[in-house]
Each structure stands twice: as structure tokens, then as C-alpha cells.
Amino acid sequence: MSSPLASLALSLLPTLLVVLTCCWLTRRPEAQCRPWRRRLAILLITSLAGRYLVWRVLFGLNQQSPMALGLSWLLLACEGWLIFTGLLQIGLSFPGRRDHTAAAKAGEALLQQCPSPPTVDVLIPCCGEPLALLERTIIACCRLDYPAKTVWLLDDGPEYEGTDPQDDGSPRQRRALARSLGARYHRRQGRQHAKAGNLNAVLPHCRGELMAVFDADVVPQPHFLRRTVGLFLRETRLGFVQTPQSYMTPDPLMRNLAMEDWLLPDEESFYRWIEPVRDSVGAVVCAGTSFLMRRRALDQVGGFSTDSLSEDLATGIRLIALGWQGLFLPEKLSAGLAAPGVADFAQQRLRWCRGTLQTLRSPRGPLRIAGLSWLQRLAFLEGALHWFNAIPRLVLLVLPLSTGLLGILPINLNGASFLMVFLPYWLSLLMLVSWLNGESRSALLPELYSWLLTPVLAWAVVQTLLIPRWRPGFRVTSKTLHRARSRLAWGLVLPLLALFVLNGWNLLGLLSVLPPSPAMATMLAQQQAEGNRLVGLLWSGLNLLGLLTALRACLDPPRPQSLPTFRVRWPARLSTDNGGTVHRVHVCRVNEQVVVVEPRDALAPGGSGRLAIAAPVGAGRASPTLTVQAGPTPGHGRLLPRDQHQHRDWLHWLYATPGRWHDPAAPVEWQAMLALLRRLFWWHDHPTGLFIPLPNPGLARPQTVP
């Protein structure tokens, strides 16, 4: 064997050993449940990360000049911070997880034997949401399968009393809706302290032993209280129970990139990985909706916290510090709406970022409040450190410019070093991260959210830290899905565009398309033989690809439809009025008002009939039989309930049927990356977001489509 081939084989040996070890660890689906396998995977990732950082310090610094060394240390600090926060999140799962599903089942049995079940106040804070959205939430809350409950609509909407009967901005309309559905109505004077103030204002009027809170767009399933109340009977020091929240609509990044079938929302990893890990160390995060809390515990901390935009997080920390337990029940018992536009999505994340950092700085935050263990403090701290990642990510977007402006590449990396040190670490993340988190997220695709939000999040972190008294107002995330025309989020586009232009100029200089600066020409002449030019090309190229993806995601397409529309495949019977023919069809798309069936000729234009949908597997309830009026397009029909009662039955069945929401698995990453590149470079019209059929045990992946 020649010397170059022997050197290449030796360089690839660590990578081959890592790949074989990862394949052995993940070779069986149930292997993730074995603690020793999970801990071995965590130790493998940690050891490879430490090996890489040691190499970076000893051999990876560019020491040609003081400036080169300074930039090398800056790059190393950014890499080290991102690796540290990633390992901290992974390392917190080392002790293992606790599964409370059996405890919930035992609590449900205990609740059935209880002669006087605990009373529950169900609170729905709202702030100007459309009446149609409030209607389905109030219906589901009033139909919770639990007798000792009182449902409250807490109206913080505009004061305007309109004359239009269809006006969604009228308190009179919302009061009438709540009372017609069997809920109580409360409206306070003023809107101080936003959502926390709205919740605190109704507390003197509530008499329940427990309190459930649902955002105005969140629809709970009927057995939500039956699955959670019994846990409070089993544990007298249980302060609150948090459940996951699913989404009826894709988030705007998924929608704008036409990647609904290939991306999972950020919240999937939070509720399926981070929250169970926090539960195992006694540091469950109260997420602000879909939770049940003991009233006595809340009174002990003085109500919901008002000194932070994240009143839910701050309140949960104070409860845990006083000795109350937080518990996470990993059952999807509710669903809401994702932010309708990318600007709304960014504003929501900015509010979470500022609220978390405000809580961190508070005297009653996780660092200074008494009563928390060091592991609990570390878990809450990890959630705050997550937002600081925007700053090193921004530096990594800017630092490649040093090759063009200064002729300095702030890393010394050749081919052998890449194969022996960096590649094994990178492949371990690619192969093990999705396996460790139960396929709730992949290793690379979630970084698309970071590309999109890095500039604005970095600025928000700096603002919050440098101006402690600066407190922006609480802006409610819009829930209006309808959009007549395309919209560009200029607040996100401008910083991303500036970074794109700078990285593009740098890449063109490295490719010698543009005349290089004297500094760049010197660097190319000195370092090309060492392969450093290739590193600069790859770095700038990856930055450009990520920034281009983020810019593409900033364009919100039109949304003619204002209702969540679901892609499904439900067997159904269609009885037409013309001759009484019965067709066996499949419902392939459905929302509150419109249905699409296959075969399309079963519902011809001008016809009508009766549609009876068979309940999906696990749904447990038959759907109401609805009248269908065919539209101008074959297979498309408009649903016409007989009366208001049947309309509400249909809404409840569509949104709140038990078993409706499931845990999707992260897609195969290389296939998803190819799909992303195809959508990124080949522009196409994307009116529906329907590309690849999905398994359909209940509602399949939901879409908002025309």
C-alpha cells in the first residue's frame, strides 16, 4: 500500500470506529429505552467533543500574527460555547426519564372512586381573537368530561363596541358567545401586566381547588381533566401538571419553504425531549397553556408572576422553590395554532427570549431564589443559556469575512485533521441526536430556525442584558390565518440580506471571480497549499446556503383560507340526493366548512348528499352525518350542518376527538436536505403544501391550505 493511501486509511479509522459504534447503539428501535445504551451514547458524544476542543486549542489556532491568533481565539470561544450548551442539554438526560403515564392511569381510577372530586376552574384568557376561534375552544372546554368544573372566558380584548353583528372586536359579542356555550365571562378594567394580570384579576372570583389554563386558540380533548386531576389526588405536594401542546397548522418556516412533510416544529423537541428531561431532575417548565395547577400553591406564591414577560416560567420556578412539585405528563391532550406569519413567529420567540432573560435576572429567578437544588438551577439555567447562542452564531456568520478583509483564516484545519478529529464528532451528532431525543428532532434541519432568527435574537439578548429596565410591551401573537397577498418580513430580511451580501462578496473573492484584496491575495498565495482556502470556501458557502434559506422563509405566501385544513384519508359513505346512490369514498381534505373526497366524480358539481365519516382508528367516537353541497370543482363540497347544535358537534369532533394528535418522527435527514435544496433552487407554486402522503392513524400532518 502506498504511503498516501496508508495515511488516508489511518485518518479514516476513528471515523469508521465511531460509525460502527453508533450503528451498534441504535440497531434496535427499543434500544433508546435502555439506560446504559443512552448513557454510553452521551459519553461518546462528550468524549468526541472534548477531543475536538483539545485539538482546537493545541493545533487548530492560526498563530501567524497577533490578529490571527485573536480571531482564532474568538472562533474557538464561539465553538466552545455552542458545544458546551449542546452538551449541557444532552447531559441533563443522563439520569434517565420518568414516565408518568401509569401514574395518570392509576390517578384516573382513583378519581372514579372519589365521592367528591376536586373542583376545577378552566380559564381561557383572550385578547381580541376571532369569535370563530374562541367558539371551538370554549365548546371543547365546556365539554370536558368532568362534572365539577367552571369555565371562564377572560376577555382582555379591545374596548370597542361595534355595531356590526359580525364584528369580532366587540366585548358584547364575546360575552354573548361565552354565555350561549355555558361559560362564565370576566372582563377587568385596564390591561396591566398583560396575560398574567388577566389571570390574576379573575382569581378572587374562582372557587376551584385546581385551575386549568388554555390559550384562546388551544382546544383540549374531553379527557384532559380525567387524565390530570387524579395525579393531584395521588401526590399532595403536586403544584402543577404540564402537558404537551400540538399544533393544527404548520409554523411559517415549514409553510414558506414547503417543508411541512420534512420539518418538525421546534416545540416537538421541547415537549418530547426537553420537558421529560427537566421532569427527571424536578425542574419542569410551566409553558403557559395546557396545564393544571393547584390553587393553594398559586396563592402561596401570590398569583401569577408579573415581573417578567414569561409569567408561566417564573411562576413555575417559584412554586418549585417553595417545595411544590412540577410534573410533565407526555400525552398530547390539546392542540392550538402556530403563528400565522414569519414576523409573528419571530415576535413570539423574541418575547420568550426576553421573558426568560428577565426571569434569569430577577431576585426570584433560578440563580438567586432559595429552595432549588443545584441540579434544578442548572436545568433552568440551561433554558436561559439557549438564547445566548444567538450571539456566537452571529459571530460565525460574520467571521468568514476576515479571509477577504484581512487575509486571515481563523482556523488551521487540513484534510487529515478534518478526517481524524472533526468528522467523527460531526457524524456522532448526526447519528445519535435524533435517537437520543426519541426522533423529536434531527441534528441539522432544526438549525434552519437559528439561521432565520439569529440577528434579531442576538440584538434582543444584548438589549435585555445592557438595559435591564427596558421592558417592551406584551404583544399577543396573531391568530388570523387569512392573508390576501404575499408579505415579506422586512424586519428579518434586512439584517439577513446584509449578511448574505457580505458572505457572497467574500466567496466570490475566494473563487477569484472578483479581484482579491491585497490581504486576500497574500493569504491565497501563502495558504492555498495547506488547504485553508478550501475551508474558507466551504465556510462561506454554507453561510450563504443557510442565509438564502432564511431569506426564502421570510416570504409569507397568500392564504385565502382562514381555517385550519387537514390532509387525511378517512373512509366515508356519501349518499347523493340524485337517485339515492351510496358511494364509498375517502375524505382527503377537510376543515370546518369544506370537504374534498375521492373519487372526485362521486360528488359532481351541482349535486348534494349526506356524508358519514367513519371514525379513524383510536378516535373512539362516530362523527356527525353532515349535508354536503357540491361546489364547482368535482370532489369539492361545502358542509351544511342542520342547525347550530350539529355545527358545534362537528367542531368538537373535528378538533377534540381523543387520539387526534400523534408524535411524528423526524425524517431521514439526508432525504430532507435534498427536499430542501429542491424547493430552494427550483421555484414553484405551493398553494396547498401537499407533497408526500403520510401515515394517517388520526389526523395526519395538518396544513392551512386553500
JSON list of C-alpha atoms in Angstrom, two decimals, residues 221-376:
[
{"chain": "A", "resi": 221, "resn": "GLN", "atom": "CA", "xyz": [-59.63, 16.85, 24.39]},
{"chain": "A", "resi": 222, "resn": "PRO", "atom": "CA", "xyz": [-62.58, 15.70, 26.55]},
{"chain": "A", "resi": 223, "resn": "HIS", "atom": "CA", "xyz": [-60.49, 13.52, 28.88]},
{"chain": "A", "resi": 224, "resn": "PHE", "atom": "CA", "xyz": [-57.90, 16.23, 29.71]},
{"chain": "A", "resi": 225, "resn": "LEU", "atom": "CA", "xyz": [-59.11, 16.68, 33.30]},
{"chain": "A", "resi": 226, "resn": "ARG", "atom": "CA", "xyz": [-59.72, 12.97, 33.87]},
{"chain": "A", "resi": 227, "resn": "ARG", "atom": "CA", "xyz": [-56.09, 12.25, 32.94]},
{"chain": "A", "resi": 228, "resn": "THR", "atom": "CA", "xyz": [-54.60, 15.02, 35.09]},
{"chain": "A", "resi": 229, "resn": "VAL", "atom": "CA", "xyz": [-56.79, 15.64, 38.16]},
{"chain": "A", "resi": 230, "resn": "GLY", "atom": "CA", "xyz": [-56.13, 12.17, 39.61]},
{"chain": "A", "resi": 231, "resn": "LEU", "atom": "CA", "xyz": [-52.41, 12.96, 39.80]},
{"chain": "A", "resi": 232, "resn": "PHE", "atom": "CA", "xyz": [-53.20, 15.63, 42.42]},
{"chain": "A", "resi": 233, "resn": "LEU", "atom": "CA", "xyz": [-55.08, 13.04, 44.48]},
{"chain": "A", "resi": 234, "resn": "ARG", "atom": "CA", "xyz": [-52.02, 10.77, 44.49]},
{"chain": "A", "resi": 235, "resn": "GLU", "atom": "CA", "xyz": [-49.49, 13.46, 45.42]},
{"chain": "A", "resi": 236, "resn": "THR", "atom": "CA", "xyz": [-50.41, 16.13, 47.98]},
{"chain": "A", "resi": 237, "resn": "ARG", "atom": "CA", "xyz": [-47.35, 18.28, 47.15]},
{"chain": "A", "resi": 238, "resn": "LEU", "atom": "CA", "xyz": [-48.02, 18.34, 43.42]},
{"chain": "A", "resi": 239, "resn": "GLY", "atom": "CA", "xyz": [-48.16, 22.00, 42.38]},
{"chain": "A", "resi": 240, "resn": "PHE", "atom": "CA", "xyz": [-48.84, 21.78, 38.64]},
{"chain": "A", "resi": 241, "resn": "VAL", "atom": "CA", "xyz": [-49.06, 19.31, 35.77]},
{"chain": "A", "resi": 242, "resn": "GLN", "atom": "CA", "xyz": [-47.86, 20.42, 32.32]},
{"chain": "A", "resi": 243, "resn": "THR", "atom": "CA", "xyz": [-48.95, 18.61, 29.16]},
{"chain": "A", "resi": 244, "resn": "PRO", "atom": "CA", "xyz": [-47.65, 18.98, 25.58]},
{"chain": "A", "resi": 245, "resn": "GLN", "atom": "CA", "xyz": [-49.26, 21.25, 23.06]},
{"chain": "A", "resi": 246, "resn": "SER", "atom": "CA", "xyz": [-49.72, 20.14, 19.46]},
{"chain": "A", "resi": 247, "resn": "TYR", "atom": "CA", "xyz": [-50.35, 22.44, 16.52]},
{"chain": "A", "resi": 248, "resn": "MET", "atom": "CA", "xyz": [-53.17, 22.30, 14.00]},
{"chain": "A", "resi": 249, "resn": "THR", "atom": "CA", "xyz": [-51.20, 24.33, 11.46]},
{"chain": "A", "resi": 250, "resn": "PRO", "atom": "CA", "xyz": [-47.57, 24.24, 10.32]},
{"chain": "A", "resi": 251, "resn": "ASP", "atom": "CA", "xyz": [-45.34, 27.02, 11.54]},
{"chain": "A", "resi": 252, "resn": "PRO", "atom": "CA", "xyz": [-44.45, 29.68, 8.94]},
{"chain": "A", "resi": 253, "resn": "LEU", "atom": "CA", "xyz": [-40.95, 28.39, 8.28]},
{"chain": "A", "resi": 254, "resn": "MET", "atom": "CA", "xyz": [-42.34, 24.97, 7.37]},
{"chain": "A", "resi": 255, "resn": "ARG", "atom": "CA", "xyz": [-45.08, 26.55, 5.28]},
{"chain": "A", "resi": 256, "resn": "ASN", "atom": "CA", "xyz": [-42.96, 29.14, 3.45]},
{"chain": "A", "resi": 257, "resn": "LEU", "atom": "CA", "xyz": [-40.32, 26.58, 2.49]},
{"chain": "A", "resi": 258, "resn": "ALA", "atom": "CA", "xyz": [-42.97, 23.97, 1.51]},
{"chain": "A", "resi": 259, "resn": "MET", "atom": "CA", "xyz": [-41.34, 21.59, 4.01]},
{"chain": "A", "resi": 260, "resn": "GLU", "atom": "CA", "xyz": [-44.38, 20.52, 6.03]},
{"chain": "A", "resi": 261, "resn": "ASP", "atom": "CA", "xyz": [-43.60, 16.87, 5.32]},
{"chain": "A", "resi": 262, "resn": "TRP", "atom": "CA", "xyz": [-39.91, 17.21, 6.17]},
{"chain": "A", "resi": 263, "resn": "LEU", "atom": "CA", "xyz": [-39.64, 19.53, 9.16]},
{"chain": "A", "resi": 264, "resn": "LEU", "atom": "CA", "xyz": [-40.91, 19.14, 12.71]},
{"chain": "A", "resi": 265, "resn": "PRO", "atom": "CA", "xyz": [-41.85, 22.20, 14.76]},
{"chain": "A", "resi": 266, "resn": "ASP", "atom": "CA", "xyz": [-39.40, 23.43, 17.39]},
{"chain": "A", "resi": 267, "resn": "GLU", "atom": "CA", "xyz": [-41.97, 22.59, 20.05]},
{"chain": "A", "resi": 268, "resn": "GLU", "atom": "CA", "xyz": [-41.77, 18.88, 19.26]},
{"chain": "A", "resi": 269, "resn": "SER", "atom": "CA", "xyz": [-38.27, 18.62, 20.73]},
{"chain": "A", "resi": 270, "resn": "PHE", "atom": "CA", "xyz": [-39.26, 20.83, 23.67]},
{"chain": "A", "resi": 271, "resn": "TYR", "atom": "CA", "xyz": [-42.23, 18.70, 24.70]},
{"chain": "A", "resi": 272, "resn": "ARG", "atom": "CA", "xyz": [-40.80, 15.30, 23.74]},
{"chain": "A", "resi": 273, "resn": "TRP", "atom": "CA", "xyz": [-37.22, 15.74, 24.90]},
{"chain": "A", "resi": 274, "resn": "ILE", "atom": "CA", "xyz": [-36.52, 18.84, 26.99]},
{"chain": "A", "resi": 275, "resn": "GLU", "atom": "CA", "xyz": [-39.59, 18.69, 29.24]},
{"chain": "A", "resi": 276, "resn": "PRO", "atom": "CA", "xyz": [-39.17, 14.96, 30.08]},
{"chain": "A", "resi": 277, "resn": "VAL", "atom": "CA", "xyz": [-35.51, 15.64, 30.89]},
{"chain": "A", "resi": 278, "resn": "ARG", "atom": "CA", "xyz": [-36.50, 18.57, 33.13]},
{"chain": "A", "resi": 279, "resn": "ASP", "atom": "CA", "xyz": [-39.08, 16.36, 34.80]},
{"chain": "A", "resi": 280, "resn": "SER", "atom": "CA", "xyz": [-36.40, 13.82, 35.70]},
{"chain": "A", "resi": 281, "resn": "VAL", "atom": "CA", "xyz": [-34.46, 16.48, 37.68]},
{"chain": "A", "resi": 282, "resn": "GLY", "atom": "CA", "xyz": [-37.53, 18.19, 39.19]},
{"chain": "A", "resi": 283, "resn": "ALA", "atom": "CA", "xyz": [-37.35, 21.31, 37.01]},
{"chain": "A", "resi": 284, "resn": "VAL", "atom": "CA", "xyz": [-40.45, 21.11, 34.80]},
{"chain": "A", "resi": 285, "resn": "VAL", "atom": "CA", "xyz": [-41.16, 24.31, 32.84]},
{"chain": "A", "resi": 286, "resn": "CYS", "atom": "CA", "xyz": [-44.70, 25.67, 33.10]},
{"chain": "A", "resi": 287, "resn": "ALA", "atom": "CA", "xyz": [-45.45, 26.52, 29.47]},
{"chain": "A", "resi": 288, "resn": "GLY", "atom": "CA", "xyz": [-48.39, 28.92, 29.92]},
{"chain": "A", "resi": 289, "resn": "THR", "atom": "CA", "xyz": [-51.12, 26.77, 28.38]},
{"chain": "A", "resi": 290, "resn": "SER", "atom": "CA", "xyz": [-52.50, 23.23, 28.66]},
{"chain": "A", "resi": 291, "resn": "PHE", "atom": "CA", "xyz": [-51.54, 22.94, 32.33]},
{"chain": "A", "resi": 292, "resn": "LEU", "atom": "CA", "xyz": [-53.39, 22.23, 35.59]},
{"chain": "A", "resi": 293, "resn": "MET", "atom": "CA", "xyz": [-52.31, 23.97, 38.80]},
{"chain": "A", "resi": 294, "resn": "ARG", "atom": "CA", "xyz": [-53.23, 23.66, 42.47]},
{"chain": "A", "resi": 295, "resn": "ARG", "atom": "CA", "xyz": [-54.92, 26.86, 43.64]},
{"chain": "A", "resi": 296, "resn": "ARG", "atom": "CA", "xyz": [-53.43, 26.66, 47.13]},
{"chain": "A", "resi": 297, "resn": "ALA", "atom": "CA", "xyz": [-49.93, 26.54, 45.68]},
{"chain": "A", "resi": 298, "resn": "LEU", "atom": "CA", "xyz": [-50.62, 29.50, 43.41]},
{"chain": "A", "resi": 299, "resn": "ASP", "atom": "CA", "xyz": [-51.95, 31.57, 46.30]},
{"chain": "A", "resi": 300, "resn": "GLN", "atom": "CA", "xyz": [-48.81, 30.76, 48.28]},
{"chain": "A", "resi": 301, "resn": "VAL", "atom": "CA", "xyz": [-46.62, 32.50, 45.64]},
{"chain": "A", "resi": 302, "resn": "GLY", "atom": "CA", "xyz": [-49.00, 35.45, 45.32]},
{"chain": "A", "resi": 303, "resn": "GLY", "atom": "CA", "xyz": [-50.58, 34.57, 41.96]},
{"chain": "A", "resi": 304, "resn": "PHE", "atom": "CA", "xyz": [-49.01, 34.55, 38.52]},
{"chain": "A", "resi": 305, "resn": "SER", "atom": "CA", "xyz": [-45.73, 36.42, 38.26]},
{"chain": "A", "resi": 306, "resn": "THR", "atom": "CA", "xyz": [-45.98, 39.93, 36.77]},
{"chain": "A", "resi": 307, "resn": "ASP", "atom": "CA", "xyz": [-42.31, 40.94, 36.67]},
{"chain": "A", "resi": 308, "resn": "SER", "atom": "CA", "xyz": [-41.46, 39.02, 33.51]},
{"chain": "A", "resi": 309, "resn": "LEU", "atom": "CA", "xyz": [-42.87, 38.55, 30.01]},
{"chain": "A", "resi": 310, "resn": "SER", "atom": "CA", "xyz": [-42.65, 34.80, 30.73]},
{"chain": "A", "resi": 311, "resn": "GLU", "atom": "CA", "xyz": [-45.10, 34.71, 33.63]},
{"chain": "A", "resi": 312, "resn": "ASP", "atom": "CA", "xyz": [-45.53, 30.96, 33.22]},
{"chain": "A", "resi": 313, "resn": "LEU", "atom": "CA", "xyz": [-41.83, 30.13, 33.60]},
{"chain": "A", "resi": 314, "resn": "ALA", "atom": "CA", "xyz": [-41.35, 32.49, 36.55]},
{"chain": "A", "resi": 315, "resn": "THR", "atom": "CA", "xyz": [-44.44, 31.18, 38.36]},
{"chain": "A", "resi": 316, "resn": "GLY", "atom": "CA", "xyz": [-43.37, 27.56, 37.92]},
{"chain": "A", "resi": 317, "resn": "ILE", "atom": "CA", "xyz": [-39.89, 28.28, 39.31]},
{"chain": "A", "resi": 318, "resn": "ARG", "atom": "CA", "xyz": [-41.34, 29.94, 42.41]},
{"chain": "A", "resi": 319, "resn": "LEU", "atom": "CA", "xyz": [-43.68, 27.02, 43.04]},
{"chain": "A", "resi": 320, "resn": "ILE", "atom": "CA", "xyz": [-40.84, 24.50, 42.78]},
{"chain": "A", "resi": 321, "resn": "ALA", "atom": "CA", "xyz": [-38.62, 26.65, 45.05]},
{"chain": "A", "resi": 322, "resn": "LEU", "atom": "CA", "xyz": [-41.32, 26.51, 47.75]},
{"chain": "A", "resi": 323, "resn": "GLY", "atom": "CA", "xyz": [-41.33, 22.73, 47.68]},
{"chain": "A", "resi": 324, "resn": "TRP", "atom": "CA", "xyz": [-44.20, 22.14, 45.27]},
{"chain": "A", "resi": 325, "resn": "GLN", "atom": "CA", "xyz": [-43.63, 19.51, 42.60]},
{"chain": "A", "resi": 326, "resn": "GLY", "atom": "CA", "xyz": [-43.97, 20.12, 38.88]},
{"chain": "A", "resi": 327, "resn": "LEU", "atom": "CA", "xyz": [-44.86, 17.11, 36.75]},
{"chain": "A", "resi": 328, "resn": "PHE", "atom": "CA", "xyz": [-44.84, 16.61, 32.99]},
{"chain": "A", "resi": 329, "resn": "LEU", "atom": "CA", "xyz": [-47.40, 14.22, 31.51]},
{"chain": "A", "resi": 330, "resn": "PRO", "atom": "CA", "xyz": [-46.25, 13.28, 27.97]},
{"chain": "A", "resi": 331, "resn": "GLU", "atom": "CA", "xyz": [-49.72, 12.87, 26.46]},
{"chain": "A", "resi": 332, "resn": "LYS", "atom": "CA", "xyz": [-50.97, 15.16, 23.70]},
{"chain": "A", "resi": 333, "resn": "LEU", "atom": "CA", "xyz": [-54.30, 16.26, 25.11]},
{"chain": "A", "resi": 334, "resn": "SER", "atom": "CA", "xyz": [-54.72, 19.62, 23.32]},
{"chain": "A", "resi": 335, "resn": "ALA", "atom": "CA", "xyz": [-53.81, 21.49, 20.15]},
{"chain": "A", "resi": 336, "resn": "GLY", "atom": "CA", "xyz": [-53.56, 25.11, 19.09]},
{"chain": "A", "resi": 337, "resn": "LEU", "atom": "CA", "xyz": [-52.48, 27.29, 16.17]},
{"chain": "A", "resi": 338, "resn": "ALA", "atom": "CA", "xyz": [-48.90, 28.06, 15.18]},
{"chain": "A", "resi": 339, "resn": "ALA", "atom": "CA", "xyz": [-48.00, 31.68, 14.44]},
{"chain": "A", "resi": 340, "resn": "PRO", "atom": "CA", "xyz": [-49.58, 32.52, 11.05]},
{"chain": "A", "resi": 341, "resn": "GLY", "atom": "CA", "xyz": [-46.68, 34.56, 9.61]},
{"chain": "A", "resi": 342, "resn": "VAL", "atom": "CA", "xyz": [-42.93, 34.60, 9.92]},
{"chain": "A", "resi": 343, "resn": "ALA", "atom": "CA", "xyz": [-42.97, 38.07, 11.53]},
{"chain": "A", "resi": 344, "resn": "ASP", "atom": "CA", "xyz": [-45.47, 36.81, 14.14]},
{"chain": "A", "resi": 345, "resn": "PHE", "atom": "CA", "xyz": [-43.27, 33.75, 14.68]},
{"chain": "A", "resi": 346, "resn": "ALA", "atom": "CA", "xyz": [-40.21, 35.92, 15.27]},
{"chain": "A", "resi": 347, "resn": "GLN", "atom": "CA", "xyz": [-42.10, 38.24, 17.62]},
{"chain": "A", "resi": 348, "resn": "GLN", "atom": "CA", "xyz": [-43.25, 35.26, 19.67]},
{"chain": "A", "resi": 349, "resn": "ARG", "atom": "CA", "xyz": [-39.69, 33.95, 20.01]},
{"chain": "A", "resi": 350, "resn": "LEU", "atom": "CA", "xyz": [-38.40, 37.41, 20.93]},
{"chain": "A", "resi": 351, "resn": "ARG", "atom": "CA", "xyz": [-40.99, 37.60, 23.72]},
{"chain": "A", "resi": 352, "resn": "TRP", "atom": "CA", "xyz": [-39.93, 34.20, 25.03]},
{"chain": "A", "resi": 353, "resn": "CYS", "atom": "CA", "xyz": [-36.26, 35.22, 24.86]},
{"chain": "A", "resi": 354, "resn": "ARG", "atom": "CA", "xyz": [-36.77, 38.50, 26.73]},
{"chain": "A", "resi": 355, "resn": "GLY", "atom": "CA", "xyz": [-39.07, 36.90, 29.28]},
{"chain": "A", "resi": 356, "resn": "THR", "atom": "CA", "xyz": [-36.60, 34.09, 30.02]},
{"chain": "A", "resi": 357, "resn": "LEU", "atom": "CA", "xyz": [-33.71, 36.53, 30.47]},
{"chain": "A", "resi": 358, "resn": "GLN", "atom": "CA", "xyz": [-35.84, 38.79, 32.67]},
{"chain": "A", "resi": 359, "resn": "THR", "atom": "CA", "xyz": [-36.65, 35.78, 34.84]},
{"chain": "A", "resi": 360, "resn": "LEU", "atom": "CA", "xyz": [-32.95, 34.90, 34.99]},
{"chain": "A", "resi": 361, "resn": "ARG", "atom": "CA", "xyz": [-32.07, 38.39, 36.25]},
{"chain": "A", "resi": 362, "resn": "SER", "atom": "CA", "xyz": [-34.93, 38.53, 38.75]},
{"chain": "A", "resi": 363, "resn": "PRO", "atom": "CA", "xyz": [-34.20, 38.20, 42.51]},
{"chain": "A", "resi": 364, "resn": "ARG", "atom": "CA", "xyz": [-36.68, 35.32, 42.40]},
{"chain": "A", "resi": 365, "resn": "GLY", "atom": "CA", "xyz": [-35.09, 33.79, 39.32]},
{"chain": "A", "resi": 366, "resn": "PRO", "atom": "CA", "xyz": [-33.39, 30.37, 39.25]},
{"chain": "A", "resi": 367, "resn": "LEU", "atom": "CA", "xyz": [-29.94, 31.71, 40.19]},
{"chain": "A", "resi": 368, "resn": "ARG", "atom": "CA", "xyz": [-30.90, 33.61, 43.35]},
{"chain": "A", "resi": 369, "resn": "ILE", "atom": "CA", "xyz": [-34.16, 32.18, 44.67]},
{"chain": "A", "resi": 370, "resn": "ALA", "atom": "CA", "xyz": [-33.84, 29.93, 47.73]},
{"chain": "A", "resi": 371, "resn": "GLY", "atom": "CA", "xyz": [-35.14, 26.36, 47.75]},
{"chain": "A", "resi": 372, "resn": "LEU", "atom": "CA", "xyz": [-33.79, 24.95, 44.47]},
{"chain": "A", "resi": 373, "resn": "SER", "atom": "CA", "xyz": [-31.21, 22.18, 44.28]},
{"chain": "A", "resi": 374, "resn": "TRP", "atom": "CA", "xyz": [-28.06, 22.73, 42.22]},
{"chain": "A", "resi": 375, "resn": "LEU", "atom": "CA", "xyz": [-29.38, 20.34, 39.54]},
{"chain": "A", "resi": 376, "resn": "GLN", "atom": "CA", "xyz": [-32.65, 22.26, 39.29]}
]
